[in-house]
XYZ file of C-alpha atoms in Angstrom:
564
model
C -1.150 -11.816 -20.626
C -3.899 -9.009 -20.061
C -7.363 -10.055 -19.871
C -9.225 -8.670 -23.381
C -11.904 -5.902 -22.550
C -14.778 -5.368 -24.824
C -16.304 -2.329 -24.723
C -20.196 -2.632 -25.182
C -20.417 0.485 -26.592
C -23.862 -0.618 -27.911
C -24.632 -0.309 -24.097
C -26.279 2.889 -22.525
C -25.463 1.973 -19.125
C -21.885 2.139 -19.649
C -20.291 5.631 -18.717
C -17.219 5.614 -18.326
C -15.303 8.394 -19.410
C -15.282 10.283 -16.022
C -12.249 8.074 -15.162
C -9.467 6.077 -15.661
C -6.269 4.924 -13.992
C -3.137 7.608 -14.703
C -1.334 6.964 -17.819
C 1.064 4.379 -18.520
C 2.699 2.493 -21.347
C 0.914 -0.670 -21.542
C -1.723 -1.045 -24.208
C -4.978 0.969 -23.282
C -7.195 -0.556 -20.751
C -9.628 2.002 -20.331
C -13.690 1.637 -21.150
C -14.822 4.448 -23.059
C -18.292 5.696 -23.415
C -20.429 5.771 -26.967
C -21.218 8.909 -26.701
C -18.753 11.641 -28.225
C -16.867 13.171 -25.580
C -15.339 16.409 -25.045
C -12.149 17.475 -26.566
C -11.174 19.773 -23.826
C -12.391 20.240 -20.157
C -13.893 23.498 -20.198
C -12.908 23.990 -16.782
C -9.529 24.463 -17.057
C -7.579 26.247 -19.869
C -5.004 29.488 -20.172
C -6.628 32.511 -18.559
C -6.307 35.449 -21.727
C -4.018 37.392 -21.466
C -1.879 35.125 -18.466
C 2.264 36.108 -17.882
C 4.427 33.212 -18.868
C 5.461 31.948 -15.988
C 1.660 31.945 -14.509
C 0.872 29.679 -17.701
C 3.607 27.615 -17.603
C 2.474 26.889 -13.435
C -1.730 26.285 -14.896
C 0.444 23.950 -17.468
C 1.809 21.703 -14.972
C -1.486 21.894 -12.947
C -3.511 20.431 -15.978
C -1.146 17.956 -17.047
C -2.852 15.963 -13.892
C -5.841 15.621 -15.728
C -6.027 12.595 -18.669
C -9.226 13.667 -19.832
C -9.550 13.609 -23.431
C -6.297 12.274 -24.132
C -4.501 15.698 -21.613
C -6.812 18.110 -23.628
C -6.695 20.355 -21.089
C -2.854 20.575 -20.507
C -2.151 20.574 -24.500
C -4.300 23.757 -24.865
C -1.643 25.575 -23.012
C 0.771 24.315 -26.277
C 0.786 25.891 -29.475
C -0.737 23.774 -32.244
C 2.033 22.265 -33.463
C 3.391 20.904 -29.934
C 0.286 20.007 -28.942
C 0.109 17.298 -31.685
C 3.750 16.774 -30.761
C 3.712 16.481 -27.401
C 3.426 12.464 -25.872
C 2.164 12.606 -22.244
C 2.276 9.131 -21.913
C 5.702 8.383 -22.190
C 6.038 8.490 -18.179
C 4.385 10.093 -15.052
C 6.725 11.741 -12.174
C 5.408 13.179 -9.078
C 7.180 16.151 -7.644
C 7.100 17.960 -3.987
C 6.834 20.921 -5.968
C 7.492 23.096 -9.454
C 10.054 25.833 -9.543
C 10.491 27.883 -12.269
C 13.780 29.837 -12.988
C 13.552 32.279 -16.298
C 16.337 31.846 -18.919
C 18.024 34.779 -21.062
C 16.330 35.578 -24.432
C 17.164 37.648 -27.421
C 13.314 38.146 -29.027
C 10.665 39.820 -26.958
C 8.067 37.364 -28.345
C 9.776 34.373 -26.881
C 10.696 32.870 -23.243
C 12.367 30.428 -21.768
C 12.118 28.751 -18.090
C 14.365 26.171 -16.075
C 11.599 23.837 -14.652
C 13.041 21.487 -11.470
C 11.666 19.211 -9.021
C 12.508 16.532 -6.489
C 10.868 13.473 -7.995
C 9.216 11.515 -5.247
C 7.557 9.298 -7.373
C 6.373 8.290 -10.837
C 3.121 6.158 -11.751
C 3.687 2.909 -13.357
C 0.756 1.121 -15.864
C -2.370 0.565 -14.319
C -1.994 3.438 -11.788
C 0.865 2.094 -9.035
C 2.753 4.286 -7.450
C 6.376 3.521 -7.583
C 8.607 5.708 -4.521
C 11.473 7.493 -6.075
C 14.319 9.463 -5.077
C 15.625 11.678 -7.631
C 16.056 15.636 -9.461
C 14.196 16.543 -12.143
C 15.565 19.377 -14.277
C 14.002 20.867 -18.297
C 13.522 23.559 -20.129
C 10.418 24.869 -21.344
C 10.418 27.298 -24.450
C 7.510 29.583 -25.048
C 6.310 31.868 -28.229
C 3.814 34.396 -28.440
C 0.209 32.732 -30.538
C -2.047 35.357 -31.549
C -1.274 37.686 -28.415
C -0.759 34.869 -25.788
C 1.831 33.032 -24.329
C 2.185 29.298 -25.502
C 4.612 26.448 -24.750
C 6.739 25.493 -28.363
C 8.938 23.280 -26.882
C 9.101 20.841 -24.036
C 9.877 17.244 -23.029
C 7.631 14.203 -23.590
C 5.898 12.946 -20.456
C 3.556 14.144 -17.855
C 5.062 15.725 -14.724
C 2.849 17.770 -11.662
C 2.941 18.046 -8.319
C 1.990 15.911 -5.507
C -0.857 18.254 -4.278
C -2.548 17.649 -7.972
C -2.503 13.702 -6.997
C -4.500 14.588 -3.759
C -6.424 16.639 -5.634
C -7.065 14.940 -9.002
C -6.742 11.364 -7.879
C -8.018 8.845 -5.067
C -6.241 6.065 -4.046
C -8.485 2.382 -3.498
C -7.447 -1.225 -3.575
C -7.896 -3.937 -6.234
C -7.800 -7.252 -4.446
C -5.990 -10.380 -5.790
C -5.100 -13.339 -3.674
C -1.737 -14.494 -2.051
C 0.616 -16.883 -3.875
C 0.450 -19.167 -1.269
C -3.542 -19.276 -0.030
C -7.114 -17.772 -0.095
C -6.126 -14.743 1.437
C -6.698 -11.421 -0.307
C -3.851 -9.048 -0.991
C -4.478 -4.872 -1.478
C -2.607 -3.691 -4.737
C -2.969 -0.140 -4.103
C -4.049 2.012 -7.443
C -4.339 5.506 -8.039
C -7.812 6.568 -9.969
C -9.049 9.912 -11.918
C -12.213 10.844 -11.899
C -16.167 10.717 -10.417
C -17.695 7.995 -8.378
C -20.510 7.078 -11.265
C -17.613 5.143 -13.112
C -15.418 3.822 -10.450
C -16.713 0.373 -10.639
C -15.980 -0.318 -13.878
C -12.576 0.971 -14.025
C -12.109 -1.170 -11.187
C -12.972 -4.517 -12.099
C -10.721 -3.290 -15.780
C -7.674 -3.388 -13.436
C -9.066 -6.472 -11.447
C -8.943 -8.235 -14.934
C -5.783 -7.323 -16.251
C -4.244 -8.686 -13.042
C -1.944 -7.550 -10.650
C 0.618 -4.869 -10.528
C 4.012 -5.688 -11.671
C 5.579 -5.151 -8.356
C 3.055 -6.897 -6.424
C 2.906 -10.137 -8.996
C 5.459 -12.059 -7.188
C 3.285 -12.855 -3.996
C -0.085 -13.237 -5.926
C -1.763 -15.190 -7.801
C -4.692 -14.871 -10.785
C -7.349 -17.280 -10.739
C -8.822 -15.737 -13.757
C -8.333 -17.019 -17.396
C -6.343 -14.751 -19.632
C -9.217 -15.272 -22.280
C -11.996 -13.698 -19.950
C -13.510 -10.097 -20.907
C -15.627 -7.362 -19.041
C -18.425 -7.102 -21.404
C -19.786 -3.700 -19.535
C -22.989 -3.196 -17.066
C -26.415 -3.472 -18.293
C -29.230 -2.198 -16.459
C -27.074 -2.485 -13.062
C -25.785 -6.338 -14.211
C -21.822 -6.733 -14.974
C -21.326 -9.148 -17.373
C -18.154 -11.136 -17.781
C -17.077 -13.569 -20.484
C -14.879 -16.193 -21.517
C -15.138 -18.210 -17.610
C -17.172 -21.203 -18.813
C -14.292 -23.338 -17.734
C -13.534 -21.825 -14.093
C -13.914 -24.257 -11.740
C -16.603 -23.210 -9.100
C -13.873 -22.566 -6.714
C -12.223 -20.213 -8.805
C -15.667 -18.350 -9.652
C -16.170 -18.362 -6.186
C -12.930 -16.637 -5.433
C -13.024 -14.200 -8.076
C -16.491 -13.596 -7.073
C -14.924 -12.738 -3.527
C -11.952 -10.135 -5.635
C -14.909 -8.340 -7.182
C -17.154 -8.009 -4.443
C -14.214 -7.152 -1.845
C -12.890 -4.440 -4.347
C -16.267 -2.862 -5.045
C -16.826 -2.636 -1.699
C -13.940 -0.878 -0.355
C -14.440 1.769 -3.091
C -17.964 2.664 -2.249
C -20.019 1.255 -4.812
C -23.164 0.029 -2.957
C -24.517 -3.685 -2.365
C -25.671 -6.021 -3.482
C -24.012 -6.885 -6.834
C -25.639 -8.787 -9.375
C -22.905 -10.452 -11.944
C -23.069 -12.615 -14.585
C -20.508 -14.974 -16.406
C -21.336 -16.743 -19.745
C -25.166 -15.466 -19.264
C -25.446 -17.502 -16.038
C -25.143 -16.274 -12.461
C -20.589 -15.487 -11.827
C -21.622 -17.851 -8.538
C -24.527 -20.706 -8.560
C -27.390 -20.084 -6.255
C -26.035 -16.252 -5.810
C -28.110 -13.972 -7.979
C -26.442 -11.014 -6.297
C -23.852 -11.245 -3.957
C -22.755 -9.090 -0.968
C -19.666 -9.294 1.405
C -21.485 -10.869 4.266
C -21.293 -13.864 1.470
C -17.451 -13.819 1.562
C -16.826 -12.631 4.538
C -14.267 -14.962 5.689
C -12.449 -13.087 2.743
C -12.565 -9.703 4.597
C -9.350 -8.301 3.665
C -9.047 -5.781 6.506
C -10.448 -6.342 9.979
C -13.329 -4.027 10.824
C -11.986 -1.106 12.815
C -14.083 -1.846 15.542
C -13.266 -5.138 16.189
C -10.802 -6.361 20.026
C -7.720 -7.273 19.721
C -6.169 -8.805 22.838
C -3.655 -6.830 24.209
C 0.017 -8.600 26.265
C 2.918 -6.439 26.939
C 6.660 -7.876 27.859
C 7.726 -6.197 30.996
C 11.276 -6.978 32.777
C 11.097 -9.963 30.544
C 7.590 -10.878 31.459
C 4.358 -11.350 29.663
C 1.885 -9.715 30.685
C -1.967 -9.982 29.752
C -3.856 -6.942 29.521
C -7.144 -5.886 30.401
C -9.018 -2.223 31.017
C -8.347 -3.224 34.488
C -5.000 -4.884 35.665
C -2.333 -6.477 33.850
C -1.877 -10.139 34.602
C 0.919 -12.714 34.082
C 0.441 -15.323 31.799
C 0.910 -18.766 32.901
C 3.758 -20.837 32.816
C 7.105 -20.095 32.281
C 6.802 -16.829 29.926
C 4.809 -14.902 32.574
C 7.466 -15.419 35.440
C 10.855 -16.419 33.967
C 11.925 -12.733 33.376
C 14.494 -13.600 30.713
C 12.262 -12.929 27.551
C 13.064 -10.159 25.034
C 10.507 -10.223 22.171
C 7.561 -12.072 21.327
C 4.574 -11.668 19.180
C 1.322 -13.419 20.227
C -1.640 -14.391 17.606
C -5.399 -14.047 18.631
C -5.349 -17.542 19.358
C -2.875 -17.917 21.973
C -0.002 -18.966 19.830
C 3.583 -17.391 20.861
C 6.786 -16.969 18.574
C 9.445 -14.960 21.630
C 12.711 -14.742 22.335
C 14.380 -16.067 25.058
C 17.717 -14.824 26.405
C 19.726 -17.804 27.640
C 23.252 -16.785 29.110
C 24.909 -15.189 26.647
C 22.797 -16.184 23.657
C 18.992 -16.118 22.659
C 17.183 -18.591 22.040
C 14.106 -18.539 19.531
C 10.867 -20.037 20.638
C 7.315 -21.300 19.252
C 3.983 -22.966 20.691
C 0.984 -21.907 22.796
C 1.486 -18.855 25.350
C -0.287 -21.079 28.090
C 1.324 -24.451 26.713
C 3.684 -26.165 25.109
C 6.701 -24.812 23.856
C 9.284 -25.688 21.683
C 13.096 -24.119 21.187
C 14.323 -23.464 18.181
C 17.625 -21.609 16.875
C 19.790 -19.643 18.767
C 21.957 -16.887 18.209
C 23.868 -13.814 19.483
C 21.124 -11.788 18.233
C 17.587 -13.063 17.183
C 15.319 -9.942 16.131
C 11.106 -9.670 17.423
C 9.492 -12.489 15.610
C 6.593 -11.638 13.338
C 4.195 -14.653 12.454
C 2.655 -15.271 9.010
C -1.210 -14.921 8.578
C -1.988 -18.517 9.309
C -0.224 -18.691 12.151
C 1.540 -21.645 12.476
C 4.816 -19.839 10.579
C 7.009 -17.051 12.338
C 9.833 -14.926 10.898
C 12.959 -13.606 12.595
C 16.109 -11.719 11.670
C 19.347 -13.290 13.165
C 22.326 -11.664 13.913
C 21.384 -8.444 12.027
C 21.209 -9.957 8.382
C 19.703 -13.142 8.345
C 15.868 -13.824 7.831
C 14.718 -17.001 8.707
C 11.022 -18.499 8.788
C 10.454 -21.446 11.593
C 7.440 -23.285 10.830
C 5.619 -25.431 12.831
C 4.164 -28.565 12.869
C 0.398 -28.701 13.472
C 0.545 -32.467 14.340
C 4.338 -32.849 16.205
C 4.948 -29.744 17.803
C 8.348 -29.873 15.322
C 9.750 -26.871 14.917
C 11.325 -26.263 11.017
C 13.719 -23.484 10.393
C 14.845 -22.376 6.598
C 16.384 -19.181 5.719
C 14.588 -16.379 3.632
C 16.450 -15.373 0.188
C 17.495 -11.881 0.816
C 20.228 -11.019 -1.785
C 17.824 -7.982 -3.188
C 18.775 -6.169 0.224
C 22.261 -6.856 -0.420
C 22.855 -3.627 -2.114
C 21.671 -1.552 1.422
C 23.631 -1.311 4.369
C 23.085 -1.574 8.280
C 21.461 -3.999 9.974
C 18.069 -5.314 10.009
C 16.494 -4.317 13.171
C 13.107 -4.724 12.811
C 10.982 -7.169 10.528
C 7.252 -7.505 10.238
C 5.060 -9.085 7.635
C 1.566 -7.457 6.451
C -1.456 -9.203 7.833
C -1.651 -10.838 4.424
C 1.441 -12.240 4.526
C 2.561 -10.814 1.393
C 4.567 -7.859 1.997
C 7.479 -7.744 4.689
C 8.300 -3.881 6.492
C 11.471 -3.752 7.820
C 13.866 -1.168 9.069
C 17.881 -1.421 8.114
C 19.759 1.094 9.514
C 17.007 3.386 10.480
C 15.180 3.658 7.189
C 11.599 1.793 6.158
C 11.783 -0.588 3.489
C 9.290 -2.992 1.809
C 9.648 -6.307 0.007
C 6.902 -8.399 -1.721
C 7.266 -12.385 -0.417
C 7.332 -14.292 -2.771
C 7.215 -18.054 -2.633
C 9.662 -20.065 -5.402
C 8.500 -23.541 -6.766
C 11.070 -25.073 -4.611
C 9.542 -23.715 -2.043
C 12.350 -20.979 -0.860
C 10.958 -17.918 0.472
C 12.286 -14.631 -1.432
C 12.143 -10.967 -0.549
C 12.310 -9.405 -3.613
C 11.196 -5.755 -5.012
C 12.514 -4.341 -2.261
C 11.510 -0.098 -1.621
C 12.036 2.721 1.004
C 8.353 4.558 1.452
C 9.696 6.781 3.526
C 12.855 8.521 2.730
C 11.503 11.581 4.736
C 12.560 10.262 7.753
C 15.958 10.342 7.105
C 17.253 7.279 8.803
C 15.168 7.539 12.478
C 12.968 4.987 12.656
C 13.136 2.595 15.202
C 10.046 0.829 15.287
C 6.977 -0.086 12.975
C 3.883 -2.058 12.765
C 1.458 -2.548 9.767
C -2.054 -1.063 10.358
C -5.404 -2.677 9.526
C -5.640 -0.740 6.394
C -2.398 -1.382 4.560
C -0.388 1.483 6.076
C 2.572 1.164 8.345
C 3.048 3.351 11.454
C 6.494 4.084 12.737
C 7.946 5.452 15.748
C 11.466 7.355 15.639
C 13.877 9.017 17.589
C 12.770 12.291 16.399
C 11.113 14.778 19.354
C 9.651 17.060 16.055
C 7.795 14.161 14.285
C 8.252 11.296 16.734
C 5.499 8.764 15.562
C 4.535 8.454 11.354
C 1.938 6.944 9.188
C 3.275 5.613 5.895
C 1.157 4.863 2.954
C 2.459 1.231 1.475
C 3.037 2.243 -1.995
C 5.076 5.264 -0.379
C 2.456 8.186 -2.011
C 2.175 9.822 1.271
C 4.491 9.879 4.746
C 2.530 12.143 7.427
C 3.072 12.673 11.296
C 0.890 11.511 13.568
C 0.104 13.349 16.916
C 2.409 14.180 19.284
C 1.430 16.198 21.864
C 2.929 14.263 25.033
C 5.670 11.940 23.617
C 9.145 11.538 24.923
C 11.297 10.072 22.321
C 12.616 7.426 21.546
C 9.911 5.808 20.503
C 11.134 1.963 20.980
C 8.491 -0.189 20.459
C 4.937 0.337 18.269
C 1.993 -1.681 18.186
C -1.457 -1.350 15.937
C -4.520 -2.971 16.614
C -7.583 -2.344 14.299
C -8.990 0.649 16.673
C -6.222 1.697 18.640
C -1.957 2.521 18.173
C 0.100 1.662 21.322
C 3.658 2.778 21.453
C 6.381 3.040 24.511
C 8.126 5.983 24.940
C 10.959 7.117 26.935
C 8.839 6.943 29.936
C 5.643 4.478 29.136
C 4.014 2.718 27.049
C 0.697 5.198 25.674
C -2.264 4.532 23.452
C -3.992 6.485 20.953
C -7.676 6.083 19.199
C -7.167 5.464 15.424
C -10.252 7.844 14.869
C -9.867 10.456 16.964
C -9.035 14.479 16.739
C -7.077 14.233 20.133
C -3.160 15.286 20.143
C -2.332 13.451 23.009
C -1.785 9.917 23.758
C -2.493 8.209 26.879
C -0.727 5.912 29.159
C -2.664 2.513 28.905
C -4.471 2.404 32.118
C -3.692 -0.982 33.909
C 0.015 -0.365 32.915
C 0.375 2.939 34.642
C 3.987 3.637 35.927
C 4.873 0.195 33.828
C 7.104 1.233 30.913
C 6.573 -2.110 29.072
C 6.488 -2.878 25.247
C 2.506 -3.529 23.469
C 1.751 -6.405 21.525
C -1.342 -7.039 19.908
C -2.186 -10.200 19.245
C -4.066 -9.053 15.634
């Protein structure tokens, strides 16, 4: 059930009609100011006297603006389609408008064949939903007193991506895993100025998460609780007199996490009921939940291994060590993926098999399944669980004990991916846990994790963000802020970043690679990859086209892992 929202409109502080999430077909959600607002931006309306196909081009352009209910893209209609005309019936996102004219028989009237590549549509609340598909109208125009107008066209909202970059910012609402107190990013896509961000935000924060994401999160607010609007720099809530203080501590740790990210300064004063959201916090920052931080700060170490010849290896600025024991020395491992405390999910090879395994790099260690196949494991946040595909097409999750050592295996629910084909080659869960990237037969794909009440893991609401890459990739790794990079085996574009929702796929530099681009690796300040000839390392903020070789592993082609 959506949360209610009152809107205080008896409230001067509350401005809000600057923005608003893009349209969708839920009931409306947006806050609206008290005072009257404009019918039509005066910024952008038919130029007199404009050809028809120049109009029909502004038309498109405006219909990326919801401002006074897509004033500005129905004053390119004539009167009577304008009042016609239902924008919200859908949103699609296309590379780009062409326009092809149509025969007519009356000088006063045209006609143009309007078609598109849709790469993706906006669902309610502002998600952004990857698609795949043509896009083909008409659009019939009539002369109004002298100028062009559009008479005729279909219902729904339809413009290009460049009006999304332009128009729109993307920022995270925060909700928290299904399975523990660890914050999730459900990506949204907002219109409008940074005065009325905040409360558009915590409108989306109440009415819960996106319909794709729901599966792996959970709501720890009541459906009875209600933004009452900000007063005098205060947002006031209602209707959680019976949260428990845990849960008004975590929501507390939502709101200030999803404020934050979107630039709205500290501290934050918030009240529920007419008491303080939090006891003893009359404002709040995110040093006060920062064990909630949902990214790690870009400046933070991550330690660094690589797996050479079946070693692995500890890195340093300066030399490249073994580790000790039996995975620094054995030379028969294939994969592994190492946590910042030391604890080791790898692969083995054993004969003609491979054998999974799972403990501490310099300690004990336990075996687990074996198989002809067993893909690069990839460990839940906490740790303690570790994913792995076997034999090309089954996911299974080994957990293991804290107290015994015992290692647990179960297999994943996959039959959503049963409709793609090719094997799963790669597999690696978000640092929340949440969302699992994989490649199957060299294209990305996403799927939300969700966790059944018996327990079963599913993949479900499964999606290719990247269709671009037509089939290449052969390596990925999610990035501190949400994204995925992925190395293919493409010498134009050989290394990509990919939004999560799939809005945006972009090339990163690429001056000195050599594909294929095997392996990939992402800490929160740096991107490691290995190449045909080594394994290079690139600054995530930096201008330079060139990556380096990683110093202590000069002439060393080995495979990164970060150990995030």
């Amino acid at each position: 059930m959506k949360k209610r929202l009152i809107a205080a409109l008896a409230i001067p502080a509350l401005v809000l009609s600057g923005c608003s999430t893009l349209p969708n077909n839920s009931d409306p959600h947006i806050l609206r100011s008290f005072s009257p607002q404009p019918e039509v931006d005066p910024a952008v309306g038919p130029t007199p006297g404009q050809e028809a196909d120049l109009l029909v081009r502004e038309f498109y352009s405006a219909a990326a603006i919801p401002s006074s209910d897509y004033g500005a893209a129905r004053s390119f209609l004539s009167p009577e389609a304008a009042q016609n005309w239902d924008p919200e019936e859908s949103t699609r996102i296309v590379d780009l408008i062409e326009l092809t004219s149509q025969n007519t028989t009356r000088s006063d009237q045209r006609a143009f064949t309007v078609r598109g590549s849709v790469i993706g549509s906006i669902a309610s609340g502002g998600s952004y939903v990857p698609e795949n598909s043509g896009y083909e109208t008409t659009i019939r125009m009539e002369q109004v007193d002298d100028e062009w107008r559009i008479t005729d066209l279909p219902d729904g909202v339809v413009f290009e991506r460049t009006e999304l970059r332009n128009h729109y910012q993307p920022l995270p609402v925060y909700f928290y895993r299904q399975t523990g107190g660890v914050l999730v990013t459900d990506r949204r896509w907002l219109f409008g100025s940074q005065n009325s961000l905040d409360a558009q935000l915590i409108t989306l924060l109440l009415a819960g998460p996106s319909s794709h994401l729901a599966p792996a999160t959970t709501n720890v607010v009541p459906d009875d609780a209600a933004f009452l609007g900000i007063e005098n720099g205060v947002y006031n809530f209602a209707g959680m007199q019976n949260m428990s203080p845990e849960d008004r501590l975590r929501f507390a740790a939502e709101l200030v996490w999803t404020l934050s990210y979107a630039g709205i300064q500290e501290p934050y004063t918030v009240t529920a009921d007419g008491a303080p959201l939090v006891e003893n916090l009359e404002t709040m920052t995110t040093d006060d939940f920062a064990e909630y931080n949902p990214r790690v700060a870009s400046n933070s170490v991550a330690p660094l291994y690589a797996l050479h010849e079946g070693d692995i290896l500890q890195v340093s600025a300066n030399a490249a060590e073994p580790v000790a024991g039996g995975l620094g020395d054995g030379g028969n491992i294939e994969s592994a993926d190492i946590t910042a405390d030391g604890v080791i999910a790898a692969v083995r090879r054993e004969g003609d098999e491979s054998r999974f395994i799972f403990g501490d790099i310099e300690g004990d260690i336990e075996e687990g399944l074996s198989a002809e196949t067993i893909s690069r494991p990839t460990f839940e946040n906490a740790g303690q669980s570790a994913w792995t595909v076997v034999d090309g097409d089954e996911v299974m999750r080994v957990v293991r004990s804290p107290q015994t050592g015992e290692l647990t295996t179960t297999r994943v629910i996959t039959t959503d991916l049963d409709s793609i084909e090719g094997e799963i080659s790669v597999i690696r869960l978000s640092n929340s846990g949440a969302q699992a990237a994989m490649i199957i037969g060299g294209e990305v794909y996403i799927g939300v994790v969700e966790r059944e009440r018996s327990g079963d893991f599913r993949l479900t609401n499964i999606y290719n963000p990247a269709s671009e890459l037509g089939g290449t990739a052969l390596s990925l790794d999610w990035q501190a802020d949400g994204s995925l990079v992925v190395g293919t085996s493409t010498q134009e574009a050989p290394v990509w970043r990919v939004e999560q929702d799939g809005s945006s796929v972009s090339t990163l530099p690429s001056g000195n690679i050599t594909i294929p681009v095997v392996s990939i690796a992402a800490s929160p300040s740096t991107l490691y990859i290995t190449d045909y000839h080594a394994m290079l390392q690139l600054p995530v903020e930096t201008e330079s086209t060139y990556w380096r070789e990683v110093p202590s592993m000069q002439g060393m082609r080995s495979a990164p892992i970060v150990a995030n």
